[in-house]
C-alpha positions as a printed NumPy array, in Angstrom:
array([[ 37.854,  57.815,  -6.987],
       [ 39.691,  55.467,  -9.665],
       [ 39.342,  52.404,  -7.185],
       [ 35.832,  53.253,  -7.028],
       [ 35.225,  53.466, -10.759],
       [ 37.401,  50.208, -11.106],
       [ 35.132,  48.277,  -8.581],
       [ 31.848,  49.437, -10.082],
       [ 33.271,  48.467, -13.64 ],
       [ 33.971,  45.172, -12.476],
       [ 30.591,  44.177, -10.691],
       [ 28.982,  45.371, -13.68 ],
       [ 31.1  ,  43.265, -16.179],
       [ 30.005,  39.999, -13.572],
       [ 26.738,  41.003, -14.113],
       [ 26.832,  40.052, -17.641],
       [ 27.51 ,  36.375, -16.417],
       [ 24.823,  35.877, -14.371],
       [ 21.978,  33.58 , -16.315],
       [ 18.97 ,  35.214, -14.868],
       [ 15.852,  33.012, -15.461],
       [ 15.978,  32.347, -19.431],
       [ 14.755,  28.569, -18.908],
       [ 12.073,  29.462, -16.666],
       [  8.92 ,  27.334, -17.164],
       [  5.743,  29.273, -15.548],
       [  3.033,  27.421, -13.906],
       [  0.483,  28.037, -16.765],
       [  2.519,  26.357, -19.206],
       [  2.224,  23.187, -17.17 ],
       [ -0.069,  20.322, -16.732],
       [  0.085,  18.886, -13.752],
       [ -0.164,  14.949, -13.526],
       [ -2.148,  13.895, -10.464],
       [ -1.674,   9.958, -11.321],
       [ -1.165,   7.659, -14.164],
       [ -2.423,   3.96 , -15.317],
       [ -0.706,   1.639, -17.075],
       [ -2.564,  -1.645, -18.441],
       [ -1.476,  -4.367, -20.886],
       [ -3.651,  -4.685, -23.983],
       [ -4.723,  -7.556, -25.886],
       [ -1.829,  -7.149, -28.973],
       [  0.851,  -6.923, -26.028],
       [  1.199,  -3.166, -25.97 ],
       [  0.667,  -0.663, -23.265],
       [ -1.775,   1.522, -22.934],
       [ -0.858,   4.751, -20.565],
       [ -3.276,   7.005, -18.955],
       [ -3.153,  10.225, -17.215],
       [ -5.259,  12.415, -14.971],
       [ -4.673,  16.034, -14.826],
       [ -6.597,  18.792, -12.948],
       [ -8.491,  21.661, -15.33 ],
       [ -7.932,  24.574, -13.285],
       [-10.584,  26.541, -14.8  ],
       [-13.109,  23.83 , -13.18 ],
       [-11.596,  23.731,  -9.627],
       [-13.547,  26.154,  -7.87 ],
       [-15.281,  25.626,  -4.811],
       [-17.707,  22.844,  -3.527],
       [-21.143,  23.123,  -4.948],
       [-24.467,  21.623,  -4.482],
       [-24.022,  17.798,  -3.566],
       [-20.673,  17.406,  -1.774],
       [-18.153,  19.141,  -4.684],
       [-16.836,  15.649,  -5.691],
       [-14.834,  14.887,  -8.991],
       [-17.977,  12.838, -10.467],
       [-20.71 ,  15.832,  -9.242],
       [-22.953,  16.485, -11.669],
       [-21.473,  20.132, -11.815],
       [-18.886,  18.519, -13.773],
       [-15.359,  17.115, -13.563],
       [-12.25 ,  19.137, -12.11 ],
       [ -9.945,  17.086, -14.212],
       [ -9.028,  15.423, -17.491],
       [ -8.283,  11.919, -18.26 ],
       [ -6.331,  10.924, -21.722],
       [ -4.706,   7.468, -22.8  ],
       [ -2.501,   6.314, -25.368],
       [ -1.024,   3.056, -26.755],
       [  2.786,   2.364, -27.659],
       [  5.323,  -0.204, -27.22 ],
       [  6.782,   1.916, -24.502],
       [  5.844,   4.248, -21.663],
       [  7.792,   6.932, -22.749],
       [  6.621,   6.526, -26.471],
       [  2.665,   6.588, -25.029],
       [  4.061,  10.087, -22.841],
       [  5.625,  11.906, -25.789],
       [  2.201,  11.066, -27.875],
       [ -0.145,  12.155, -25.5  ],
       [  2.185,  15.598, -25.141],
       [  1.603,  15.99 , -28.905],
       [ -1.451,  17.081, -28.278],
       [ -1.602,  19.058, -24.968],
       [ -0.852,  22.731, -24.961],
       [  1.097,  22.742, -21.735],
       [  4.171,  20.412, -20.771],
       [  2.947,  17.186, -18.74 ],
       [  5.003,  17.84 , -15.055],
       [  5.513,  14.466, -12.947],
       [  6.392,  16.111,  -9.849],
       [  3.184,  16.08 ,  -8.494],
       [  2.165,  12.675,  -8.935],
       [  1.731,  10.445,  -5.93 ],
       [  0.173,   7.367,  -7.353],
       [  1.102,   4.954,  -9.959],
       [ -1.902,   2.127, -10.995],
       [ -1.171,  -0.926, -12.702],
       [ -3.81 ,  -3.317, -14.308],
       [ -3.731,  -6.328, -12.571],
       [ -2.913,  -7.966, -16.124],
       [  0.139,  -6.159, -16.543],
       [  1.186,  -6.974, -13.138],
       [  0.991, -11.01 , -13.843],
       [  2.988, -10.21 , -16.913],
       [  5.735,  -8.429, -15.159],
       [  6.573,  -4.711, -14.088],
       [ 10.332,  -4.72 , -13.949],
       [ 10.198,  -1.92 , -16.698],
       [  8.666,   0.657, -14.351],
       [ 11.748,   0.512, -12.45 ],
       [ 13.643,   1.863, -15.13 ],
       [ 11.5  ,   4.81 , -16.427],
       [ 10.401,   6.032, -13.439],
       [ 13.705,   6.705, -11.796],
       [ 15.408,   7.961, -14.943],
       [ 13.433,  11.033, -14.742],
       [ 14.051,  13.761, -12.505],
       [ 10.535,  14.39 , -12.067],
       [  9.207,  11.226, -11.056],
       [  9.633,  10.416,  -7.304],
       [ 10.546,   6.937,  -6.044],
       [  8.322,   7.74 ,  -2.759],
       [  5.359,   7.639,  -5.323],
       [  2.943,   4.782,  -3.978],
       [  2.322,   1.475,  -6.388],
       [ -1.049,   0.22 ,  -6.62 ],
       [ -2.467,  -2.833,  -8.565],
       [ -5.796,  -2.699,  -9.14 ],
       [ -8.598,  -5.459,  -9.959],
       [ -9.146,  -5.171, -13.78 ],
       [ -7.866,  -2.367, -15.799],
       [ -6.042,   0.771, -14.217],
       [ -7.836,   3.303, -16.276],
       [-11.37 ,   2.367, -14.716],
       [-10.344,   3.121, -11.421],
       [ -9.351,   6.633, -12.731],
       [-13.016,   6.575, -14.04 ],
       [-14.122,   5.941, -10.347],
       [-16.21 ,   9.022,  -8.705],
       [-15.203,   9.23 ,  -5.074],
       [-17.825,  11.749,  -3.357],
       [-15.607,  12.721,  -0.834],
       [-12.548,  14.389,  -3.03 ],
       [-12.4  ,  16.28 ,  -6.073],
       [-10.376,  13.669,  -7.807],
       [ -9.68 ,   9.728,  -7.703],
       [ -6.001,  10.083,  -7.362],
       [ -6.612,  11.741,  -3.731],
       [ -9.286,   9.044,  -2.822],
       [ -6.605,   6.315,  -3.786],
       [ -3.8  ,   8.24 ,  -1.694],
       [ -5.809,   8.718,   1.371],
       [ -6.798,   5.391,   1.654],
       [ -3.075,   4.338,   1.009],
       [ -1.949,   6.539,   4.01 ],
       [ -4.702,   5.299,   6.229],
       [ -3.373,   3.101,   9.191],
       [ -5.418,   0.047,   7.964],
       [ -2.741,  -0.828,   5.163],
       [  1.024,  -0.87 ,   4.498],
       [  1.926,   2.232,   2.558],
       [  4.139,   0.598,  -0.071],
       [  5.907,   3.064,  -2.352],
       [  8.179,   2.375,  -5.649],
       [ 11.345,   2.489,  -3.026],
       [  9.963,   0.075,  -0.867],
       [  8.768,  -2.484,  -3.596],
       [ 12.506,  -2.153,  -5.289],
       [ 14.394,  -2.664,  -2.024],
       [ 11.937,  -6.22 ,  -1.817],
       [ 13.049,  -7.305,  -5.23 ],
       [ 16.683,  -6.677,  -4.573],
       [ 16.879,  -8.539,  -0.88 ],
       [ 17.596, -12.191,  -0.995],
       [ 15.202, -14.39 ,   0.429],
       [ 12.268, -11.807,   0.085],
       [  9.229, -11.179,  -2.169],
       [  7.356,  -7.839,  -2.566],
       [  4.026,  -6.829,  -2.176],
       [  1.844,  -4.06 ,  -3.706],
       [ -1.443,  -2.342,  -2.503],
       [ -4.796,  -4.414,  -4.177],
       [ -7.57 ,  -2.266,  -4.915],
       [-10.498,  -2.263,  -6.696],
       [-13.87 ,  -0.274,  -7.852],
       [-16.903,  -0.664,  -5.679],
       [-20.539,   0.458,  -6.961],
       [-22.124,   2.3  ,  -4.289],
       [-25.492,   0.918,  -2.594],
       [-28.508,   2.13 ,  -1.772],
       [-27.502,   6.227,  -2.403],
       [-29.582,   8.574,  -4.086],
       [-26.855,   9.563,  -6.64 ],
       [-24.743,   6.154,  -7.449],
       [-21.027,   6.374,  -7.907],
       [-18.079,   4.074,  -8.384],
       [-16.123,   4.244,  -5.387],
       [-12.247,   2.9  ,  -4.424],
       [-11.985,   0.229,  -2.178],
       [ -8.9  ,  -1.508,  -0.676],
       [ -8.853,  -5.193,  -1.063],
       [ -5.486,  -5.985,   0.255],
       [ -2.256,  -6.359,  -1.329],
       [ -0.895,  -8.245,  -4.566],
       [  1.573, -11.051,  -3.921],
       [  4.96 , -11.188,  -6.166],
       [  7.321, -13.66 ,  -6.734],
       [ 10.133, -11.616,  -8.318],
       [  8.285,  -8.749, -10.266],
       [  5.23 , -10.954, -11.45 ],
       [  1.892, -10.92 ,  -9.74 ],
       [  0.86 , -14.363,  -8.568],
       [ -1.791, -13.76 ,  -6.041],
       [ -3.3  , -11.788,  -3.516],
       [ -3.794, -11.329,   0.028],
       [ -7.45 , -10.417,   1.247],
       [ -9.328, -10.129,   4.405],
       [ -7.544, -11.879,   7.357],
       [ -4.447, -12.834,   5.478],
       [ -4.052,  -8.935,   4.483],
       [ -4.334,  -7.959,   8.206],
       [ -1.731, -10.776,   9.103],
       [  0.648,  -9.251,   6.682],
       [  0.511,  -6.118,   8.242],
       [  1.236,  -7.241,  11.617],
       [  3.856,  -9.47 ,  10.769],
       [  5.751,  -7.018,   8.842],
       [  6.149,  -5.197,  11.924],
       [  3.886,  -2.124,  11.061],
       [  3.598,  -0.855,  14.486],
       [  0.829,   1.498,  14.56 ],
       [ -1.712,  -0.049,  12.861],
       [ -5.729,   0.101,  12.88 ],
       [ -7.338,  -3.269,  12.352],
       [-11.06 ,  -4.077,  12.894],
       [-11.89 ,  -7.441,  13.651],
       [-14.578,  -9.727,  14.816],
       [-14.557, -12.109,  17.557],
       [-16.765, -15.345,  18.245],
       [-17.531, -15.363,  22.071],
       [-19.389, -18.778,  22.227],
       [-23.488, -19.319,  21.824],
       [-23.186, -17.565,  18.593],
       [-22.687, -13.998,  20.511],
       [-19.72 , -12.083,  18.893],
       [-17.747,  -8.757,  19.575],
       [-16.05 ,  -6.019,  17.904],
       [-12.965,  -4.984,  18.494],
       [ -9.912,  -2.529,  17.141],
       [ -6.56 ,  -3.492,  17.222],
       [ -4.371,  -0.141,  17.368],
       [ -1.023,  -1.372,  18.305],
       [  1.28 ,  -4.738,  17.277],
       [  5.268,  -5.628,  18.122],
       [  6.428,  -8.348,  16.151],
       [  9.612, -10.521,  16.914],
       [ 10.859, -13.106,  14.533],
       [ 13.685, -15.024,  16.   ],
       [ 14.961, -17.667,  13.244],
       [ 16.431, -21.005,  14.092],
       [ 18.439, -24.044,  12.477],
       [ 17.377, -27.242,  14.509],
       [ 19.361, -30.038,  13.286],
       [ 19.426, -28.093,   9.589],
       [ 15.671, -27.96 ,  10.118],
       [ 14.046, -24.313,  10.088],
       [ 12.06 , -23.018,  12.111],
       [ 10.261, -19.702,  13.289],
       [  9.662, -18.208,  16.556],
       [  7.005, -15.61 ,  15.721],
       [  6.023, -13.544,  19.057],
       [  3.389, -10.737,  19.03 ],
       [  2.143,  -8.203,  21.424],
       [ -1.037,  -6.765,  20.582],
       [ -3.087,  -3.973,  21.851],
       [ -6.796,  -3.417,  21.174],
       [ -9.96 ,  -1.81 ,  22.159],
       [-13.499,  -2.931,  22.546],
       [-15.864,  -1.126,  19.877],
       [-19.035,  -3.349,  20.025],
       [-20.737,  -6.462,  22.635],
       [-23.542,  -8.385,  21.448],
       [-22.493, -11.002,  24.02 ],
       [-23.371,  -8.904,  27.306],
       [-20.126,  -9.719,  29.161],
       [-19.561,  -8.201,  32.367],
       [-16.325,  -6.372,  31.461],
       [-15.552,  -5.238,  35.079],
       [-14.779,  -8.666,  35.837],
       [-11.198,  -9.829,  35.406],
       [-12.227, -13.176,  34.162],
       [-14.383, -11.586,  31.255],
       [-11.526,  -9.32 ,  30.183],
       [ -9.011, -12.641,  29.993],
       [-11.829, -14.365,  27.755],
       [-11.678, -11.28 ,  25.179],
       [ -7.965, -11.129,  25.168],
       [ -7.47 , -14.81 ,  24.591],
       [-10.168, -14.604,  21.805],
       [ -8.22 , -11.811,  20.056],
       [ -4.989, -13.547,  20.237],
       [ -6.725, -16.418,  18.726],
       [ -7.769, -14.051,  15.852],
       [ -4.244, -12.731,  15.267],
       [ -2.831, -16.158,  15.417],
       [ -5.057, -17.35 ,  12.509],
       [ -4.33 , -14.23 ,  10.591],
       [ -0.818, -15.105,  10.643],
       [ -0.856, -18.264,   9.687],
       [ -3.535, -17.521,   7.009],
       [ -0.736, -15.52 ,   5.012],
       [  1.621, -17.843,   5.806],
       [ -0.747, -20.565,   4.057],
       [ -1.365, -18.24 ,   1.126],
       [  2.294, -17.572,   0.513],
       [  3.232, -21.003,   0.349],
       [  0.138, -22.03 ,  -2.011],
       [  1.524, -19.308,  -4.405],
       [  5.149, -20.091,  -3.629],
       [  6.302, -16.687,  -2.371],
       [  7.92 , -15.383,   0.599],
       [  5.624, -12.04 ,   1.317],
       [  6.814, -11.914,   4.74 ],
       [ 10.055, -12.377,   3.976],
       [ 11.14 , -15.213,   5.884],
       [ 14.356, -15.78 ,   3.515],
       [ 15.821, -12.346,   4.559],
       [ 15.455, -13.356,   8.281],
       [ 17.367, -16.459,   7.634],
       [ 19.783, -14.87 ,   5.682],
       [ 20.887, -12.547,   8.327],
       [ 20.842, -14.964,  11.134],
       [ 22.779, -17.486,   9.107],
       [ 24.579, -16.286,   5.723],
       [ 26.867, -19.388,   5.392],
       [ 23.753, -21.973,   5.498],
       [ 21.664, -19.56 ,   3.447],
       [ 24.49 , -19.158,   0.652],
       [ 24.772, -23.234,   0.499],
       [ 21.652, -24.809,   1.668],
       [ 18.894, -22.892,   1.024],
       [ 19.082, -19.834,  -1.591],
       [ 18.985, -21.815,  -4.692],
       [ 15.592, -23.527,  -3.615],
       [ 14.016, -20.466,  -1.843],
       [ 11.207, -20.18 ,  -1.383],
       [ 10.509, -23.856,  -1.888],
       [ 12.58 , -24.63 ,   1.556],
       [  9.841, -22.589,   3.177],
       [  7.276, -25.564,   3.135],
       [  9.534, -27.559,   5.076],
       [  9.805, -24.973,   8.127],
       [  8.087, -24.949,  11.217],
       [  6.543, -21.518,  12.351],
       [  5.971, -21.284,  16.095],
       [  3.481, -18.677,  16.794],
       [  2.699, -16.777,  19.91 ],
       [  0.518, -13.926,  20.977],
       [ -0.231, -11.809,  23.793],
       [ -3.054,  -9.629,  23.716],
       [ -4.025,  -6.753,  26.121],
       [ -7.374,  -4.988,  25.985],
       [ -6.432,  -1.652,  27.096],
       [-10.176,  -0.007,  26.501],
       [-13.741,  -1.229,  26.941],
       [-15.211,   2.271,  26.305],
       [-17.19 ,   4.031,  28.658],
       [-19.163,   1.412,  29.751],
       [-18.817,  -2.171,  31.145],
       [-21.888,  -3.529,  30.22 ],
       [-24.901,  -2.519,  27.821],
       [-27.029,   0.43 ,  29.714],
       [-30.543,  -0.93 ,  28.988],
       [-29.45 ,  -4.792,  30.395],
       [-29.063,  -5.842,  33.973],
       [-25.529,  -6.651,  35.085],
       [-25.339, -10.298,  34.895],
       [-22.71 , -12.854,  36.04 ],
       [-20.853, -14.863,  32.823]])
């Protein structure tokens, strides 16, 4: 009995050392930031904007689709402040909020184009410094002001932040987060890119809306935006950067003014770097797989020769897109394709002694050998238009 009493006493004493939940924060005491936007003001200060959900307004979908911008009322709240630093703006906002702003659920950070062109290096101090911030948060550069994108009214989502995130996660764009951008900043012979988006008014709708639109990529020289890659150039970048599982719709000119539509769904890229008599060369080999989506040329695709014509047209389209992104990079004096990093890995000594100081200017003297091999894997359920008699091409 004595041993039992002593054990019980020790157990009771040990329980006094437990901290319990003295520092807990109730969910009802927190305001979850869905996304934040950062813009440059005319006086050089920072405008910091946040979007937060309103729990009392987040009922089920109603009426015309239940989107955030519907006439039934918004289910989120937007507020902003101006200050010299991001943290100063954050604290100013906190002073008028009854709940503590919580950053761990933030999935996107929007940066206005003016601020992006001035430089965003300071973001890589304030975001990683907070334990609540995630380096997997997507980085988006907006055309115009970032807070304007927060005021978009996409109809398919409750929150504009969700529409932005879902577009970035689609296979038609590289999902570039803060970690990816930071790695590109630190790599030798590489310049980072970020997803570039804009707000577009809906057309011919019963109820107008401001939709979020993917434009392509913003090109950076170090941490400053210097240009954009859009349309074919944007597609070329995602292909050359080795995004294997992709989804890009392309239009093919097949002669006599006839066109086809195809979808590229897989791309394998291999880049080989060579120094020939101290002249830089890149052999870029691409293997493309695509499916046919539409055909106004009425080719009989049961014939092998016609399939080969389509595959050749796809190869030419992809080669043109790769050349376009190279041309845009040379024009803006950036290395968005990270050719310098390939050179550094293949010839570290020559990179250090001959190319590093003048990169990416040295890229202008390089030779690019682009070879594209395309395979049309699927023509759909038909070989020709079902209302047209099959004719020989």
